[in-house]
Amino acid sequence: MKTKLIHWIAVVALVLVMLASLFGSAPALLAQGSNTYFITNLDSSKFPAISFTLRAIDANNHTIPDLTAANLPVFENGKPVPAKDVRVTPHTDGPLAIVYVVDLGSQSNYQNILGALKQSMTRLVDGGTFVDGRDTVKLLVRENPGQGDRTTSKVGPTTRGREFVDFVTNYTFPRSAGLTKGLKGIDDAVSEMNQIVKEPGIQDAAIIFIARSIEDPQANVASVGAQNTASDAKAKYIIVHAVQTDNALPDQPPLQLAAVGTSGKFVKLVPNAAGAAMDDIYQQLAFQRQYYTISYVSPSGASGARTVTVGSPEKPDTGRAGEYNVTVSPPLVTLTPQSTFLRRAPLPGASATSPTQSLYSPLSIRAQVNVAWTDNITRALQKVEFSVNGVVKDTKTAADLSPGTTSLEVVADLSDITKPGANIATLTVRVVDALGSEASAQERVTVEVAPPVVPTATPTPVIPTDTPIVPILIAVVVVLVILLIVILLLSRRRRSAPGGGKGSSKGPPAAPALATLIVLQGPPNRTNEQVRLTKPSIVIGRDPKCDVTFYAGQPSTVSGVHAVLEMSAPGEFTIKDNGSTNGTRVNGAKLKVGVQVPLRDGDEITLGDIANLGVKLRFASGQGERWVNNDRTQIRM
């Protein structure tokens, strides 16, 4: 009576487990906390593009289908990745690991169904479920030759299905002399599975247990043992399938509990329908192949370690999170303008009285922008901003830039620069990449604006409207005749004066030179020319209005108003750079803009770049004859 009571208790427990499996599986797909996720193969080599493999299983250890970016939240360091940046790709070719355990106890007696038994096992391969090179299979038997029962390995583990089929086809599955503890065979299979699947849960793992009955212990004790075995297997994400070979189903509850407790299948092996009976198991195995490839764009530009989770922002206690480390570097930007010197001349016919907008034609400058990263990871560009003197002139956004862009051209309108003279324009480009990291680069260009022509006013004689025109004309003619007679008389007196035909009057004597500039290099026709400085302030440049002009109207590295010489004391001068584009040097030392530097007798002055139409001069106190060997005409200033 007591034995029957225990038996019925086991049956009720079995029913409860089955009900929990049936009614608990549907909500498990919806309950986020009951799912377990395994992240493997995380690849950050193309950062900020991240990819990984995901295996998702529910509370019943079944893989979860139909995951998308909409129902699968991805988190990085606890912060959600926008769904628009996440891509979920399903796969159904994950690897399988199967361990068969056949109980060969003294009551097994498979000889009457040997063909069906072999067919049920070889169908794994012959039916197309097993994939060579991807899947793994192993065969264990539980036997008791008389010295105690044990679990023995017969095949594998092997990734070659034909090796498994050949053994099963030729094996007789003999029964043992003594009783066996069949559930121990399942426990040993769980241990063997740990050797095949290095990390529980990252791939499908299944045990197929084949037995006529549980010989030892008795059914009531075996049912408790089956629940413990199932609990241990499920904790390692292994599903147990049980196959009973006796139509009478003796000791069915422990076998059924071992399967249902892991959400596996329990089937009865029917001799004439062995293949169909096993198809339920093999179909579930195939379903368990499902996994996903997840790719997303990291939203963070910070360097350091990162943890990737799905389903929840916290790192889970079960399953496996993703880990990677990254060093984020800002982009490197270079800016190359098409020219560092631009000139604006007034339009033909324009004068100082013309409206400003019609004085000059439009002016723009193009520049090349190149972007690189020191970590050799090309990231998408979100924004490129080009400004002149702090004013944004050109903007390009991600929509304007194709993926992988690292070089582009920007354009700036400079038509608002109209101030006559040399204008320094600072060009700045600012680049923002996909992670929000930004960098900038600057270059300076000179815009030389020629002044407009100032018209000369011609006075117009005013003739009263009430004055007769004929008398006025007669009066004018009379005056002109009188002036002509006076001039003729004066000229005769000069010719008749003693010595008048030989003498000549001289002009005022030339002013003495305060200093002299000797042209050492410059325009070919001016080499060794002596420029006499007769004023206390001398402006040198390319502009014709300068006191000393070189290369007027020609492209040159001499600026329009390049430098100024100032007399600091009798016979002593200083020189300062007037903001020239290509600089001023004294004896090779470059001058700072606007800083006056004393000149000594014999100093060499270089304006611009000698190799590109620059000028080299020698400063000489006084006349400078000691520095020049020839007698070229001097120019007085």
XYZ file of C-alpha atoms in Angstrom:
637
model
C 0.000 0.000 0.000
C 2.799 2.354 0.883
C 4.584 1.605 -2.399
C 1.448 2.402 -4.416
C 1.037 5.711 -2.540
C 4.574 6.734 -3.358
C 4.002 5.700 -6.972
C 0.927 7.931 -7.242
C 2.773 10.812 -5.607
C 5.397 10.482 -8.336
C 2.678 10.458 -11.000
C 1.108 13.633 -9.564
C 4.547 15.308 -9.476
C 5.034 14.316 -13.101
C 1.684 15.844 -14.080
C 2.533 19.069 -12.242
C 5.901 19.295 -14.017
C 4.210 18.717 -17.387
C 1.597 21.383 -16.680
C 4.292 23.829 -15.622
C 6.124 23.082 -18.837
C 3.031 23.580 -21.001
C 1.610 26.661 -19.354
C 4.869 28.219 -18.266
C 6.561 28.199 -21.661
C 4.376 30.821 -23.378
C 4.815 33.629 -20.817
C 8.533 32.894 -20.706
C 8.911 34.404 -24.159
C 7.340 37.601 -22.907
C 8.921 37.805 -19.471
C 12.215 39.567 -19.989
C 13.741 38.398 -16.720
C 13.204 34.675 -17.425
C 15.248 34.715 -20.626
C 18.960 33.973 -20.692
C 21.362 35.480 -23.212
C 24.807 34.281 -24.262
C 27.021 36.801 -26.060
C 30.037 35.340 -27.870
C 32.417 36.280 -30.687
C 32.247 40.003 -29.880
C 34.188 41.956 -32.526
C 35.228 45.569 -31.896
C 37.967 45.714 -34.558
C 35.846 48.070 -36.669
C 34.851 50.334 -33.795
C 32.444 52.088 -33.459
C 30.791 49.249 -35.408
C 30.352 46.370 -32.927
C 29.111 42.873 -33.718
C 28.560 39.708 -31.684
C 26.817 36.334 -31.722
C 23.770 35.928 -29.478
C 22.061 32.757 -28.306
C 18.809 33.504 -26.501
C 16.922 30.841 -24.536
C 13.760 31.024 -22.459
C 12.993 29.540 -19.057
C 12.506 26.103 -20.694
C 15.970 26.157 -22.299
C 14.361 26.586 -25.734
C 15.835 29.078 -28.165
C 13.746 32.231 -28.649
C 12.591 32.928 -32.213
C 11.626 36.156 -33.985
C 13.942 38.570 -32.180
C 14.301 41.993 -33.809
C 15.823 45.358 -32.971
C 12.348 46.408 -31.809
C 11.941 43.672 -29.162
C 15.599 43.073 -28.246
C 17.099 46.060 -26.393
C 20.903 46.316 -26.490
C 22.863 48.157 -23.797
C 26.466 49.319 -23.579
C 27.720 50.123 -20.077
C 24.089 50.227 -18.981
C 23.037 52.807 -21.567
C 20.577 51.797 -24.302
C 21.733 51.709 -27.901
C 19.106 53.365 -30.153
C 17.094 50.696 -31.961
C 17.761 52.454 -35.270
C 21.468 51.695 -34.803
C 20.913 47.980 -34.046
C 20.666 45.225 -36.653
C 19.494 41.714 -35.739
C 20.148 38.886 -38.209
C 18.718 35.406 -37.424
C 20.570 32.149 -38.251
C 19.506 28.504 -38.107
C 22.841 26.767 -38.547
C 24.182 26.677 -34.998
C 26.166 23.585 -33.911
C 24.590 20.640 -32.073
C 26.157 18.473 -29.379
C 24.332 15.149 -28.838
C 25.223 12.415 -26.356
C 23.322 9.128 -26.629
C 23.066 6.940 -23.505
C 21.732 3.398 -24.049
C 20.886 1.399 -20.891
C 22.103 -2.206 -21.369
C 20.758 -3.577 -18.066
C 19.845 -7.219 -17.562
C 16.199 -6.442 -18.407
C 16.914 -4.437 -21.554
C 16.527 -7.293 -24.095
C 16.622 -5.154 -27.282
C 16.885 -8.132 -29.599
C 13.189 -8.031 -30.540
C 13.421 -4.346 -31.530
C 17.087 -4.174 -32.520
C 16.316 -2.902 -36.018
C 14.025 -0.184 -34.723
C 16.598 0.811 -32.085
C 19.361 1.173 -34.651
C 17.100 3.024 -37.071
C 16.075 5.487 -34.353
C 19.722 6.368 -33.759
C 21.090 6.372 -37.331
C 18.158 8.551 -38.398
C 20.043 11.450 -36.766
C 22.515 11.279 -39.641
C 20.510 9.629 -42.428
C 17.581 11.989 -41.866
C 19.797 15.048 -42.408
C 19.707 16.463 -38.879
C 23.427 15.931 -38.261
C 25.885 18.143 -40.182
C 29.419 16.858 -40.592
C 32.137 19.174 -39.332
C 29.672 21.325 -37.411
C 27.883 18.931 -35.067
C 29.298 16.508 -32.479
C 27.902 13.134 -31.389
C 28.974 10.660 -28.701
C 27.614 7.233 -27.701
C 27.664 5.947 -24.099
C 26.230 2.698 -22.714
C 25.273 1.891 -19.125
C 26.260 -1.768 -18.476
C 26.863 -4.203 -15.624
C 28.986 -7.184 -16.666
C 28.654 -8.621 -13.154
C 31.188 -6.592 -11.218
C 28.962 -3.522 -10.805
C 27.382 -1.176 -13.296
C 29.321 1.529 -15.143
C 29.115 3.972 -18.006
C 31.267 3.094 -21.000
C 32.091 5.194 -24.074
C 31.602 3.454 -27.409
C 31.850 6.238 -30.040
C 33.278 9.692 -30.097
C 32.984 12.430 -29.532
C 33.117 12.737 -33.323
C 32.102 15.312 -35.907
C 31.786 12.629 -38.601
C 28.279 11.224 -38.793
C 29.302 8.155 -40.808
C 31.620 7.019 -37.990
C 28.646 7.029 -35.622
C 26.322 5.265 -38.122
C 28.853 2.526 -38.913
C 29.294 1.660 -35.240
C 25.559 1.626 -34.436
C 24.826 -0.494 -37.505
C 27.277 -3.204 -36.435
C 26.757 -3.091 -32.675
C 24.473 -5.715 -31.057
C 23.531 -3.742 -27.889
C 23.863 -6.853 -25.629
C 22.174 -6.873 -22.250
C 24.275 -7.123 -19.096
C 24.415 -9.823 -16.490
C 23.389 -7.480 -13.674
C 21.038 -4.585 -12.993
C 22.037 -1.066 -13.956
C 21.387 2.383 -12.500
C 20.192 3.982 -15.722
C 19.865 7.508 -14.316
C 23.571 7.414 -13.460
C 24.163 7.107 -17.180
C 22.420 10.467 -17.671
C 24.561 12.030 -14.916
C 27.700 10.746 -16.637
C 26.444 12.133 -19.966
C 26.071 15.571 -18.350
C 29.731 15.378 -17.308
C 30.752 14.246 -20.792
C 28.834 17.170 -22.303
C 30.965 19.585 -20.282
C 33.961 18.283 -22.251
C 32.237 18.827 -25.616
C 30.620 22.213 -24.917
C 33.297 24.266 -23.197
C 30.839 26.833 -21.836
C 27.304 25.646 -20.987
C 24.569 27.429 -22.894
C 26.544 28.876 -25.802
C 25.245 26.124 -28.109
C 22.570 23.430 -28.149
C 23.383 20.431 -25.967
C 21.077 17.392 -25.799
C 21.163 13.952 -24.167
C 19.077 11.151 -25.695
C 18.538 8.422 -23.083
C 17.264 5.068 -24.384
C 16.039 2.428 -21.899
C 13.430 -0.278 -21.450
C 12.894 0.752 -17.815
C 14.732 2.004 -14.744
C 16.041 -1.191 -13.147
C 17.666 0.311 -10.077
C 16.487 1.888 -7.818
C 12.754 1.262 -7.461
C 10.344 3.583 -9.304
C 9.439 5.726 -6.300
C 13.084 6.424 -5.434
C 14.027 6.700 -9.110
C 11.417 9.452 -9.626
C 13.110 11.618 -7.007
C 16.476 10.836 -8.572
C 15.118 11.708 -12.059
C 14.024 15.132 -10.831
C 17.485 15.791 -9.381
C 19.132 14.609 -12.613
C 16.850 16.841 -14.662
C 17.528 19.821 -12.401
C 21.302 19.368 -12.765
C 21.082 19.029 -16.559
C 18.812 22.057 -16.918
C 21.174 24.181 -14.807
C 23.825 23.407 -17.431
C 21.384 24.257 -20.271
C 21.198 20.607 -21.394
C 17.899 19.135 -22.621
C 17.264 15.443 -21.925
C 15.096 13.379 -24.266
C 13.902 9.959 -23.014
C 13.060 7.008 -25.301
C 11.315 3.958 -23.770
C 11.471 0.710 -25.750
C 8.765 -1.301 -23.916
C 5.203 -0.762 -25.150
C 3.925 -1.508 -21.647
C 5.931 1.473 -20.363
C 7.135 -0.051 -17.090
C 8.530 2.536 -14.649
C 7.524 5.320 -16.982
C 7.417 8.204 -14.386
C 11.190 8.534 -13.742
C 11.935 8.430 -17.460
C 9.267 11.026 -18.147
C 10.400 13.229 -15.267
C 14.000 13.201 -16.576
C 12.785 14.507 -19.952
C 9.995 16.877 -18.964
C 12.109 18.365 -16.177
C 14.476 19.737 -18.825
C 11.700 20.617 -21.333
C 12.731 17.622 -23.418
C 10.651 14.990 -25.223
C 9.463 11.603 -23.931
C 8.655 9.132 -26.726
C 7.784 5.458 -26.968
C 9.783 3.519 -29.512
C 7.377 1.586 -31.725
C 9.055 -1.100 -33.863
C 7.198 -0.258 -37.038
C 7.404 3.538 -36.590
C 10.773 4.152 -34.988
C 11.692 6.920 -37.420
C 8.503 8.883 -36.898
C 8.801 8.528 -33.109
C 12.289 10.062 -33.166
C 11.402 12.883 -35.535
C 9.855 14.894 -32.695
C 13.205 14.813 -30.912
C 15.278 15.598 -33.999
C 12.993 18.442 -35.011
C 13.455 20.036 -31.599
C 17.210 19.579 -31.949
C 17.091 21.421 -35.284
C 15.023 24.216 -33.750
C 17.682 24.643 -31.061
C 20.220 25.618 -33.730
C 18.791 29.147 -33.839
C 21.043 32.076 -32.941
C 21.499 35.695 -34.004
C 24.190 38.037 -35.216
C 23.809 41.461 -33.614
C 25.554 44.538 -34.975
C 25.263 48.092 -33.743
C 27.033 51.434 -33.706
C 28.481 52.357 -30.332
C 26.951 55.614 -29.060
C 29.877 56.453 -26.766
C 33.076 58.300 -27.581
C 34.775 57.527 -24.247
C 37.830 55.299 -23.968
C 37.954 52.344 -21.579
C 36.327 49.001 -20.808
C 32.759 48.338 -21.952
C 30.141 45.757 -21.080
C 27.491 44.771 -23.614
C 24.192 43.300 -22.415
C 20.854 42.536 -24.032
C 17.432 42.539 -22.451
C 18.593 44.438 -19.367
C 21.081 47.242 -18.619
C 22.580 45.265 -15.712
C 25.144 42.528 -16.166
C 23.189 39.263 -15.684
C 23.910 36.605 -13.073
C 23.287 33.879 -15.669
C 24.209 33.703 -19.299
C 27.089 35.686 -20.678
C 27.652 39.392 -21.286
C 30.024 40.863 -23.864
C 33.228 42.648 -22.878
C 35.648 44.790 -24.858
C 38.107 47.619 -24.352
C 38.681 50.540 -26.677
C 40.894 53.601 -26.882
C 39.086 56.358 -28.751
C 41.206 58.970 -30.486
C 39.882 62.206 -31.983
C 40.235 62.652 -35.728
C 43.328 64.225 -37.254
C 42.409 67.046 -39.630
C 44.465 68.899 -42.237
C 43.282 71.935 -44.190
C 44.940 72.889 -47.485
C 43.655 76.053 -49.185
C 44.054 76.360 -52.954
C 46.236 79.467 -52.387
C 47.568 81.488 -49.476
C 47.476 84.765 -51.438
C 44.470 86.234 -53.237
C 44.159 89.623 -54.942
C 41.043 91.685 -55.590
C 41.075 94.462 -58.159
C 38.186 96.853 -58.854
C 35.938 96.042 -61.762
C 36.622 98.025 -64.950
C 34.933 101.405 -64.660
C 34.376 101.107 -60.912
C 35.419 104.008 -58.712
C 35.341 105.016 -55.087
C 31.923 106.552 -55.632
C 30.419 103.250 -56.845
C 28.310 101.147 -54.443
C 30.477 98.709 -52.467
C 28.709 95.652 -53.854
C 29.557 96.707 -57.407
C 33.216 97.598 -56.826
C 34.557 94.038 -57.086
C 33.550 90.766 -58.666
C 32.670 87.881 -56.258
C 35.628 86.121 -54.614
C 35.727 82.638 -53.093
C 38.358 80.183 -51.937
C 38.371 76.374 -52.060
C 40.206 74.176 -49.585
C 40.893 70.449 -49.267
C 40.040 68.738 -45.972
C 41.639 65.384 -45.075
C 40.627 63.343 -42.014
C 42.402 60.383 -40.397
C 42.423 58.572 -37.035
C 45.463 57.425 -35.094
C 43.690 54.205 -34.079
C 43.317 53.317 -37.804
C 39.552 53.007 -37.414
C 37.665 55.040 -39.991
C 34.505 56.482 -38.468
C 31.640 58.177 -40.242
C 31.699 61.969 -40.331
C 28.680 63.659 -38.818
C 29.554 67.274 -39.550
C 32.182 69.373 -41.324
C 32.085 73.143 -40.716
C 34.225 75.650 -42.655
C 34.489 79.224 -41.353
C 36.397 82.417 -42.160
C 37.344 84.721 -39.282
C 34.820 82.913 -37.078
C 31.916 83.167 -39.543
C 30.600 79.815 -40.865
C 30.735 79.763 -44.661
C 30.161 76.102 -45.565
C 28.569 73.193 -43.654
C 28.272 69.537 -44.611
C 26.269 67.002 -42.567
C 26.146 63.194 -42.566
C 23.494 63.351 -45.281
C 25.973 65.132 -47.565
C 28.841 62.714 -46.900
C 29.029 59.193 -48.260
C 30.110 56.401 -45.846
C 33.862 56.146 -45.456
C 34.537 59.750 -46.530
C 38.004 60.895 -45.412
C 38.668 63.631 -47.973
C 36.425 66.427 -49.214
C 36.455 69.964 -50.602
C 34.934 72.991 -48.888
C 34.260 76.463 -50.281
C 34.110 79.879 -48.589
C 32.801 83.155 -50.024
C 35.271 86.019 -49.405
C 33.297 88.712 -51.197
C 32.758 90.570 -47.927
C 36.487 91.410 -47.721
C 36.657 94.847 -49.390
C 39.026 96.849 -47.189
C 41.898 98.171 -49.351
C 45.291 96.727 -48.466
C 46.421 93.361 -47.103
C 43.641 91.523 -45.213
C 44.510 88.435 -43.164
C 41.726 85.812 -43.297
C 41.821 82.884 -40.837
C 40.319 79.707 -42.323
C 39.058 77.112 -39.809
C 37.602 73.662 -40.429
C 35.870 71.745 -37.606
C 35.149 68.025 -37.990
C 32.801 65.918 -35.804
C 32.807 62.122 -36.215
C 30.164 59.503 -35.429
C 31.193 59.316 -31.754
C 30.996 63.065 -31.239
C 34.797 63.381 -31.153
C 35.856 66.580 -32.856
C 39.014 68.240 -34.111
C 39.878 71.340 -36.098
C 42.608 72.836 -38.279
C 43.476 76.422 -39.252
C 45.284 78.183 -42.064
C 45.808 81.872 -42.829
C 45.509 83.466 -46.256
C 46.114 87.037 -47.386
C 43.503 88.857 -49.439
C 45.050 91.961 -50.960
C 42.419 94.454 -52.057
C 43.434 97.147 -54.535
C 41.806 100.518 -53.789
C 39.222 101.859 -56.256
C 40.064 104.808 -58.524
C 39.262 108.203 -57.008
C 37.754 110.378 -59.757
C 39.288 113.900 -60.280
C 36.715 116.692 -60.279
C 36.958 119.157 -63.229
C 35.470 122.581 -62.457
C 32.862 123.702 -64.954
C 32.855 127.444 -65.784
C 29.647 129.145 -64.947
C 28.331 131.502 -67.579
C 25.516 133.732 -66.499
C 22.489 133.112 -68.611
C 21.835 136.852 -69.066
C 25.355 137.602 -70.478
C 25.698 137.719 -74.314
C 28.089 134.963 -75.444
C 29.662 136.822 -78.418
C 31.168 139.720 -76.414
C 32.717 137.221 -73.999
C 34.406 135.259 -76.762
C 35.774 138.495 -78.310
C 37.216 139.536 -74.950
C 38.899 136.161 -74.494
C 40.523 136.359 -77.938
C 41.842 139.884 -77.270
C 43.424 138.739 -73.991
C 45.124 135.772 -75.677
C 46.591 138.015 -78.424
C 47.989 140.440 -75.854
C 49.621 137.554 -73.913
C 51.218 136.243 -77.102
C 52.739 139.646 -77.946
C 54.189 139.951 -74.426
C 55.789 136.520 -74.675
C 57.408 137.317 -78.033
C 58.870 140.568 -76.703
C 60.345 138.868 -73.665
C 61.941 136.136 -75.751
C 63.664 138.718 -77.991
C 65.099 140.500 -74.981
C 66.612 137.249 -73.711
C 68.292 136.463 -77.016
C 69.755 139.941 -77.207
C 71.183 139.752 -73.672
C 75.006 139.208 -73.431
C 75.813 135.459 -73.334
C 72.178 134.614 -73.555
C 72.681 132.020 -76.293
C 75.317 130.016 -74.422
C 74.385 130.012 -70.744
C 71.928 127.580 -69.085
C 70.276 127.698 -65.713
C 70.702 124.780 -63.278
C 67.919 123.249 -61.065
C 68.155 123.086 -57.292
C 70.820 120.725 -55.972
C 69.656 117.137 -55.093
C 68.913 116.498 -51.437
C 71.650 114.535 -49.652
C 71.022 110.815 -49.109
C 70.132 109.887 -45.535
C 70.938 106.264 -46.361
C 71.086 103.938 -49.369
C 69.483 100.575 -50.293
C 71.506 98.500 -52.752
C 69.579 95.873 -54.755
C 71.467 92.571 -54.422
C 68.772 90.300 -55.876
C 65.392 91.075 -57.391
C 64.155 92.236 -60.807
C 66.930 91.413 -63.311
C 67.198 94.987 -64.586
C 67.705 96.416 -61.112
C 70.635 94.409 -59.757
C 73.221 96.662 -58.022
C 70.830 99.601 -58.271
C 71.347 102.187 -55.499
C 68.147 103.539 -53.988
C 68.860 106.804 -52.135
C 66.703 107.370 -49.098
C 66.013 111.087 -48.671
C 62.896 110.867 -46.504
C 62.664 109.886 -42.820
C 59.942 107.304 -43.602
C 60.160 104.938 -46.580
C 57.424 102.409 -47.557
C 58.559 99.398 -49.586
C 56.182 97.018 -51.388
C 54.619 95.883 -54.637
C 51.990 98.615 -54.685
C 52.931 101.422 -57.164
C 52.035 103.953 -54.469
C 54.892 102.789 -52.245
C 58.065 104.898 -52.003
C 60.134 101.981 -53.285
C 58.302 99.538 -55.558
C 59.316 96.083 -56.788
C 57.365 93.852 -59.188
C 54.495 96.295 -59.582
C 51.515 94.575 -61.197
C 53.176 91.126 -61.082
C 52.509 88.067 -58.889
C 55.258 88.135 -56.296
C 56.045 87.144 -52.734
C 56.579 90.835 -52.022
C 53.328 92.126 -50.458
C 51.561 95.289 -51.553
C 52.764 97.216 -48.504
C 55.527 94.930 -47.303
C 57.790 96.888 -44.902
C 58.514 100.398 -43.560
C 61.913 102.048 -42.850
C 61.925 104.813 -40.245
C 64.792 107.191 -39.405
C 65.448 106.928 -35.674
C 68.433 109.369 -35.620
C 70.564 111.127 -38.245
C 72.005 108.374 -40.445
C 70.219 105.622 -38.435
C 67.126 103.683 -39.563
C 64.850 100.958 -38.239
C 62.727 98.483 -40.235
C 59.414 96.770 -39.407
C 57.320 94.142 -41.189
C 53.883 95.530 -42.146
C 51.998 92.221 -41.850
C 53.404 90.777 -45.093
C 52.317 87.354 -46.274
C 55.780 85.897 -46.794
C 57.740 87.784 -44.133
C 60.753 90.097 -43.818
C 64.230 88.972 -42.721
C 67.319 90.925 -41.615
C 70.523 88.903 -41.968
C 68.323 85.770 -42.191
C 66.341 86.419 -38.975
C 62.589 86.736 -39.536
C 60.978 89.888 -38.114
C 57.844 89.880 -36.002
C 54.986 91.842 -37.529
C 54.976 95.504 -36.401
C 58.200 95.270 -34.347
C 60.897 97.850 -35.300
C 64.414 96.446 -35.657
C 67.507 98.731 -35.927
C 69.533 98.539 -39.149
C 73.328 98.618 -39.210
C 75.581 99.562 -42.067
C 75.875 96.530 -44.389
C 72.796 94.606 -43.107
C 71.046 92.393 -45.675
C 67.263 92.774 -45.934
C 65.130 90.038 -47.586
C 61.539 90.750 -48.621
C 59.457 87.609 -49.335
C 60.905 84.452 -50.893
C 63.974 85.046 -53.104
C 63.190 81.876 -55.079
C 59.704 83.187 -55.848
C 60.185 86.803 -56.982
C 61.405 88.150 -53.668
C 64.012 90.912 -53.149
C 67.323 91.064 -51.257
C 68.725 94.528 -50.357
C 71.797 95.833 -48.548
C 71.368 98.747 -46.165
C 74.204 101.355 -46.349
C 74.613 104.470 -44.250
C 74.970 107.595 -46.339
C 75.836 107.277 -50.055
C 76.918 103.625 -49.829
C 79.807 103.826 -52.370
C 81.872 101.453 -50.268
C 79.365 98.662 -50.977
C 79.081 99.171 -54.770
C 81.914 98.807 -57.288
C 80.158 100.236 -60.335
C 78.711 103.669 -61.022
C 75.027 102.950 -61.676
C 72.462 105.707 -61.652
C 71.075 106.346 -58.193
C 67.397 106.852 -57.446
C 66.543 109.618 -55.053
C 63.782 109.179 -52.525
